[in-house]
Coordinates of C-alpha atoms and ligand atoms in Angstrom, one line a residue:
X1 CA 0.0 0.0 0.0
X2 CA 1.3 3.5 -0.8
X3 CA 2.0 5.7 2.2
X4 CA 1.4 9.5 2.3
X5 CA 5.1 10.0 2.1
X6 CA 5.5 7.8 -1.0
X7 CA 2.8 9.9 -2.7
X8 CA 4.6 13.0 -1.6
X9 CA 8.0 11.8 -2.9
X10 CA 6.3 10.6 -6.2
X11 CA 4.8 14.1 -6.7
X12 CA 8.3 15.7 -6.1
X13 CA 9.9 13.3 -8.6
X14 CA 7.3 14.1 -11.2
X15 CA 7.9 17.9 -10.8
X16 CA 11.7 17.4 -11.0
X17 CA 11.4 15.2 -14.0
X18 CA 9.5 17.9 -15.9
X19 CA 12.0 20.7 -14.8
X20 CA 15.0 18.7 -15.8
X21 CA 13.7 16.8 -18.8
X22 CA 14.5 13.5 -17.2
X23 CA 13.2 10.0 -17.8
X24 CA 12.9 7.1 -15.4
X25 CA 13.7 3.7 -16.8
X26 CA 12.9 0.8 -14.4
X27 CA 13.5 -2.9 -14.5
X28 CA 10.7 -5.3 -13.5
X29 CA 12.7 -6.3 -10.4
X30 CA 12.4 -2.8 -8.8
X31 CA 10.2 -2.3 -5.8
X32 CA 6.5 -1.7 -6.8
X33 CA 6.7 2.0 -5.7
X34 CA 9.4 2.6 -8.3
X35 CA 7.7 0.6 -11.0
X36 CA 4.5 2.7 -10.5
X37 CA 6.3 6.0 -11.1
X38 CA 8.6 4.9 -13.9
X39 CA 8.2 6.3 -17.5
X40 CA 9.1 2.9 -18.8
X41 CA 9.4 -0.6 -17.3
X42 CA 11.0 -3.4 -19.2
X43 CA 13.5 -6.2 -19.5
X44 CA 17.1 -5.7 -20.2
X45 CA 16.7 -5.5 -24.0
X46 CA 13.8 -3.1 -23.9
X47 CA 15.6 -0.9 -21.4
X48 CA 18.7 -0.6 -23.5
X49 CA 16.6 0.2 -26.6
X50 CA 14.8 2.9 -24.6
X51 CA 18.0 4.3 -23.2
X52 CA 19.4 4.6 -26.8
X53 CA 16.2 6.3 -28.2
X54 CA 15.1 8.7 -25.4
X55 CA 15.1 12.5 -26.0
X56 CA 15.5 13.2 -22.3
X57 CA 18.6 15.0 -21.0
X58 CA 18.8 12.8 -17.9
X59 CA 18.2 9.1 -17.5
X60 CA 17.5 7.9 -14.0
X61 CA 18.1 4.2 -14.2
X62 CA 16.2 2.2 -11.6
X63 CA 18.0 -1.0 -12.0
X64 CA 21.6 -2.3 -11.4
X65 CA 25.0 -1.0 -12.4
X66 CA 25.6 -2.9 -15.6
X67 CA 22.2 -1.7 -16.9
X68 CA 22.9 2.0 -16.1
X69 CA 26.4 1.5 -17.6
X70 CA 24.9 0.1 -20.8
X71 CA 22.5 3.1 -21.0
X72 CA 25.6 5.5 -20.7
X73 CA 27.4 3.6 -23.4
X74 CA 24.4 3.9 -25.7
X75 CA 23.7 7.5 -24.8
X76 CA 27.0 9.0 -23.8
X77 CA 25.9 12.6 -24.2
X78 CA 23.2 12.1 -21.5
X79 CA 23.6 12.2 -17.8
X80 CA 22.8 8.7 -16.4
X81 CA 22.0 8.4 -12.7
X82 CA 21.8 5.2 -10.6
X83 CA 19.9 5.8 -7.3
X84 CA 22.3 3.5 -5.4
X85 CA 25.8 2.9 -6.9
X86 CA 26.1 -0.2 -4.8
X87 CA 23.4 -1.9 -6.9
X88 CA 25.7 -4.4 -8.5
X89 CA 25.0 -7.9 -9.8
X90 CA 26.5 -11.3 -8.7
X91 CA 26.4 -12.6 -12.2
X92 CA 28.4 -9.6 -13.6
X93 CA 30.8 -10.0 -10.7
X94 CA 31.3 -13.7 -11.4
X95 CA 33.3 -12.7 -14.5
X96 CA 36.4 -10.6 -13.6
X97 CA 37.9 -9.1 -16.8
X98 CA 41.5 -10.3 -16.1
X99 CA 40.4 -13.9 -15.6
X100 CA 38.2 -13.7 -18.6
X101 CA 41.0 -12.3 -20.8
X102 CA 43.1 -15.4 -19.9
X103 CA 40.1 -17.7 -20.6
X104 CA 39.6 -16.1 -24.0
X105 CA 43.4 -16.3 -24.9
X106 CA 43.3 -20.0 -23.9
X107 CA 40.6 -20.7 -26.5
X108 CA 41.7 -19.1 -29.8
X109 CA 39.4 -19.3 -32.8
X110 CA 36.3 -18.7 -30.7
X111 CA 34.0 -15.6 -30.9
X112 CA 32.6 -14.2 -27.7
X113 CA 28.9 -13.8 -27.0
X114 CA 28.3 -12.1 -23.7
X115 CA 25.0 -11.8 -21.8
X116 CA 24.3 -8.1 -21.1
X117 CA 24.7 -8.9 -17.3
X118 CA 28.4 -8.2 -17.4
X119 CA 30.7 -5.2 -16.9
X120 CA 31.7 -2.7 -19.6
X121 CA 35.2 -4.2 -19.5
X122 CA 33.8 -7.7 -20.4
X123 CA 31.7 -6.1 -23.2
X124 CA 34.9 -4.7 -24.7
X125 CA 36.2 -8.3 -24.9
X126 CA 33.0 -9.5 -26.6
X127 CA 32.0 -9.7 -30.3
X128 CA 28.3 -9.3 -29.6
X129 CA 26.0 -8.9 -26.5
X130 CA 22.7 -10.7 -25.9
X131 CA 19.9 -10.6 -23.4
X132 CA 17.6 -13.4 -22.3
X133 CA 15.0 -12.3 -24.8
X134 CA 17.3 -12.4 -27.9
X135 CA 20.0 -14.9 -27.0
X136 CA 18.8 -17.7 -29.2
X137 CA 18.4 -15.4 -32.2
X138 CA 21.9 -13.9 -31.7
X139 CA 23.5 -17.3 -31.3
X140 CA 21.7 -18.6 -34.4
X141 CA 22.9 -15.7 -36.4
X142 CA 26.4 -17.4 -36.5
X143 CA 27.1 -20.5 -38.6
X144 CA 26.6 -23.8 -36.9
X145 CA 30.3 -24.6 -37.0
X146 CA 31.4 -21.3 -35.4
X147 CA 33.2 -21.8 -32.2
X148 CA 31.7 -19.7 -29.5
X149 CA 32.5 -18.7 -25.9
X150 CA 29.4 -17.7 -24.0
X151 CA 29.8 -15.6 -20.8
X152 CA 29.0 -15.2 -18.0
X153 CA 25.8 -17.2 -17.2
X154 CA 26.4 -21.0 -17.4
X155 CA 22.6 -21.6 -17.0
X156 CA 21.5 -19.4 -19.8
X157 CA 24.4 -20.7 -21.9
X158 CA 23.5 -24.3 -21.2
X159 CA 19.9 -23.6 -22.1
X160 CA 20.9 -22.1 -25.5
X161 CA 23.2 -25.0 -26.2
X162 CA 20.2 -27.4 -25.7
X163 CA 17.7 -25.3 -27.8
X164 CA 20.2 -24.7 -30.7
X165 CA 22.1 -28.0 -30.6
X166 CA 25.4 -26.0 -30.2
X167 CA 28.3 -26.7 -27.9
X168 CA 29.3 -23.2 -26.8
X169 CA 32.1 -23.1 -24.3
X170 CA 30.5 -21.7 -21.1
X171 CA 32.0 -19.3 -18.5
X172 CA 31.2 -20.7 -15.0
X173 CA 29.0 -17.8 -13.7
X174 CA 25.6 -17.6 -12.3
X175 CA 23.0 -15.3 -10.7
X176 CA 22.7 -15.7 -7.0
X177 CA 18.9 -15.2 -7.1
X178 CA 18.0 -17.6 -9.9
X179 CA 20.6 -20.3 -9.3
X180 CA 19.4 -21.0 -5.8
X181 CA 15.8 -21.8 -6.8
X182 CA 15.4 -25.4 -5.7
X183 CA 13.8 -28.2 -7.6
X184 CA 12.3 -29.7 -4.4
X185 CA 10.4 -26.5 -3.9
X186 CA 9.2 -26.5 -7.4
X187 CA 8.1 -30.1 -7.3
X188 CA 6.3 -29.6 -4.0
X189 CA 4.4 -26.5 -5.5
X190 CA 3.6 -28.4 -8.7
X191 CA 2.0 -31.3 -6.7
X192 CA 0.1 -28.8 -4.5
X193 CA -1.1 -26.9 -7.5
X194 CA -1.6 -29.4 -10.4
X195 CA -3.7 -26.8 -12.3
X196 CA -0.8 -24.2 -12.3
X197 CA 1.7 -23.6 -15.1
X198 CA 5.3 -23.4 -14.1
X199 CA 7.2 -20.5 -15.8
X200 CA 10.9 -19.8 -15.4
X201 CA 13.7 -17.4 -16.3
X202 CA 16.6 -19.1 -18.2
X203 CA 19.0 -18.0 -15.5
X204 CA 17.5 -20.8 -13.4
X205 CA 19.3 -24.2 -13.2
X206 CA 18.6 -26.8 -15.9
X207 CA 16.5 -29.0 -13.6
X208 CA 14.1 -26.1 -13.1
X209 CA 13.9 -25.4 -16.8
X210 CA 13.2 -29.0 -17.6
X211 CA 10.2 -28.9 -15.3
X212 CA 8.9 -25.7 -16.8
X213 CA 5.9 -25.1 -19.1
X214 CA 7.4 -21.9 -20.4
X215 CA 10.9 -20.3 -20.3
X216 CA 11.6 -16.7 -21.1
X217 CA 12.9 -13.2 -20.2
X218 CA 11.0 -11.1 -17.7
X219 CA 8.9 -9.5 -20.4
X220 CA 8.2 -12.9 -22.1
X221 CA 7.1 -14.4 -18.8
X222 CA 4.8 -11.4 -18.2
X223 CA 3.3 -11.7 -21.7
X224 CA 2.8 -15.4 -21.3
X225 CA 0.8 -15.0 -18.1
X226 CA -1.5 -12.5 -19.9
X227 CA -2.1 -14.6 -23.0
X228 CA -2.2 -18.1 -21.6
X229 CA -5.6 -19.4 -20.5
X230 CA -4.3 -20.8 -17.2
X231 CA -5.6 -19.1 -14.0
X232 CA -2.6 -20.0 -11.9
X233 CA 1.2 -19.7 -12.4
X234 CA 4.1 -20.9 -10.4
X235 CA 6.8 -18.3 -11.1
X236 CA 10.5 -19.2 -10.9
X237 CA 12.3 -15.9 -11.1
X238 CA 12.9 -12.7 -9.1
X239 CA 9.8 -11.7 -7.1
X240 CA 9.6 -8.1 -8.5
X241 CA 7.9 -9.3 -11.7
X242 CA 4.8 -10.3 -9.7
X243 CA 3.7 -6.7 -9.4
X244 CA 3.1 -6.3 -13.1
X245 CA 1.7 -9.8 -13.4
X246 CA -0.9 -9.1 -10.8
X247 CA -1.7 -5.7 -12.3
X248 CA -2.0 -7.1 -15.8
X249 CA -4.1 -10.2 -14.7
X250 CA -5.8 -9.3 -11.4
X251 CA -8.1 -12.4 -11.7
X252 CA -5.1 -14.8 -11.9
X253 CA -3.1 -16.3 -9.1
X254 CA 0.7 -16.1 -9.0
X255 CA 2.9 -18.2 -6.7
X256 CA 6.5 -17.3 -6.4
X257 CA 9.1 -20.0 -5.7
X258 CA 10.1 -20.5 -2.9
X259 CA 7.1 -19.6 -0.9
X260 CA 8.6 -19.9 2.5
X261 CA 7.4 -16.7 4.2
X262 CA 10.7 -16.3 6.1
X263 CA 12.8 -16.5 3.0
X264 CA 13.1 -13.6 0.6
X265 CA 16.0 -15.2 -1.3
X266 CA 14.3 -14.6 -4.6
X267 CA 14.5 -10.8 -4.0
X268 CA 17.6 -9.6 -5.8
X269 CA 19.5 -7.8 -3.0
X270 CA 21.1 -5.4 -5.5
X271 CA 17.9 -4.4 -7.4
X272 CA 16.2 -3.9 -4.0
X273 CA 18.8 -1.3 -2.9
X274 CA 17.0 1.3 -5.0
X275 CA 14.2 3.0 -3.1
X276 CA 11.8 5.8 -4.0
X277 CA 13.6 8.2 -1.7
X278 CA 17.0 7.4 -3.1
X279 CA 15.6 7.9 -6.6
X280 CA 14.2 11.3 -5.6
X281 CA 17.6 12.3 -4.1
X282 CA 19.5 11.2 -7.2
X283 CA 17.3 13.2 -9.5
X284 CA 17.4 16.3 -7.1
X285 CA 21.2 16.2 -6.7
X286 CA 22.0 14.7 -10.1
X287 CA 24.2 12.0 -8.5
X288 CA 25.4 9.3 -8.2
X289 CA 26.2 9.6 -11.9
X290 CA 27.7 6.8 -14.2
X291 CA 31.0 8.1 -15.5
X292 CA 32.9 6.1 -18.1
X293 CA 36.0 7.1 -20.2
X294 CA 35.3 7.8 -23.9
X295 CA 37.7 5.0 -24.7
X296 CA 35.7 2.5 -22.7
X297 CA 32.5 3.7 -24.2
X298 CA 33.8 3.4 -27.7
X299 CA 35.1 -0.1 -27.2
X300 CA 32.0 -1.4 -25.4
X301 CA 29.5 0.2 -27.8
X302 CA 30.0 -1.9 -30.9
X303 CA 29.1 -5.3 -29.5
X304 CA 25.9 -3.7 -28.0
X305 CA 25.0 -2.0 -31.2
X306 CA 25.5 -5.3 -33.0
X307 CA 23.0 -6.9 -30.6
X308 CA 20.5 -4.1 -31.2
X309 CA 20.8 -4.5 -35.0
X310 CA 20.4 -8.3 -34.8
X311 CA 17.3 -7.8 -32.6
X312 CA 15.3 -5.9 -35.1
Ligands
LIG1 P1 15.8 -9.8 -18.2 O1 15.2 -8.6 -17.7 O2 16.5 -9.5 -19.5 O3 14.9 -10.9 -18.3 O4 17.0 -10.2 -17.2 C1 16.7 -10.6 -15.9 C2 17.8 -10.2 -15.0 O5 18.3 -11.0 -14.2 C3 18.2 -8.8 -14.9 O6 19.2 -8.7 -14.0
LIG2 FE1 22.2 -9.9 -11.2 FE2 20.6 -11.9 -10.6 FE3 20.1 -9.6 -9.5 FE4 19.7 -10.0 -12.1 S1 18.6 -10.9 -10.4 S2 20.7 -8.2 -11.2 S3 21.3 -11.4 -12.7 S4 22.0 -10.8 -9.2

């Protein structure tokens, strides 16, 4: 429920936005109060497309660091703000550039496809970037015999290998939120709710994906719940997405995995660092700002642009 102070802050944010020609881009994993005041909510691909095309002078990125960094790379002339600079990502952190450089050098003849959940430094070491919504299309754009390194998510990489019949070399990284979703919990919920469909994000372990009725990016999962005739869904991903699922289909039931009341382990601790108040302060003070060197921007831009072109 929205408090008086939330409404007050939301009002101030709206005034500042007009004054400063700012736009608020939010990921689905943000807290509901932020989703409700955002100009645009989306998955990683949609957010990067929006960041590239906006006419605003300031982008307030309600998401995590690699997302705001991508927005800055795509719109270097704009001021990009991240309400909490500590909002990182365990998956991006699981791929340190120095180690990845050695891995790449040890496997010559491979091209590198990196999931957008990585640092700008990893992007500079990549031939093309992908997100969970376009990964299969991006991989399939290369000949079947092309040797590929896929980084940093081993679960998404393994899933693409299965769907496409490829044998991409996988970096051993994972998301601390999706990778801990347990098969026992899923099996228990499926037997308690035999009428429910299980939907999962491809960052989940293979065993969860094998049990699922549908696999997709956050936007794909949301769209599936709107279009599918089922009345009940077991949702194996970060809990923030439930806000839009419930708003879009108020008559349907959504059960997040795990459902243990005491455990909020499917809340991304980094996404949830952003609050309405921090967002207001960042817009008011125009900081913390994402600052990247022109050299880094230039080097990281081309694999992201290649992804956007291949996504059309
Ligand atoms: P998508 O929004 O592209 O599905 O990615 C999910 C995620 O983990 C973002 O950090
Ligand atoms: Fe990173 Fe996982 Fe959080 Fe997404 S949900 S930002 S992949 S830690």
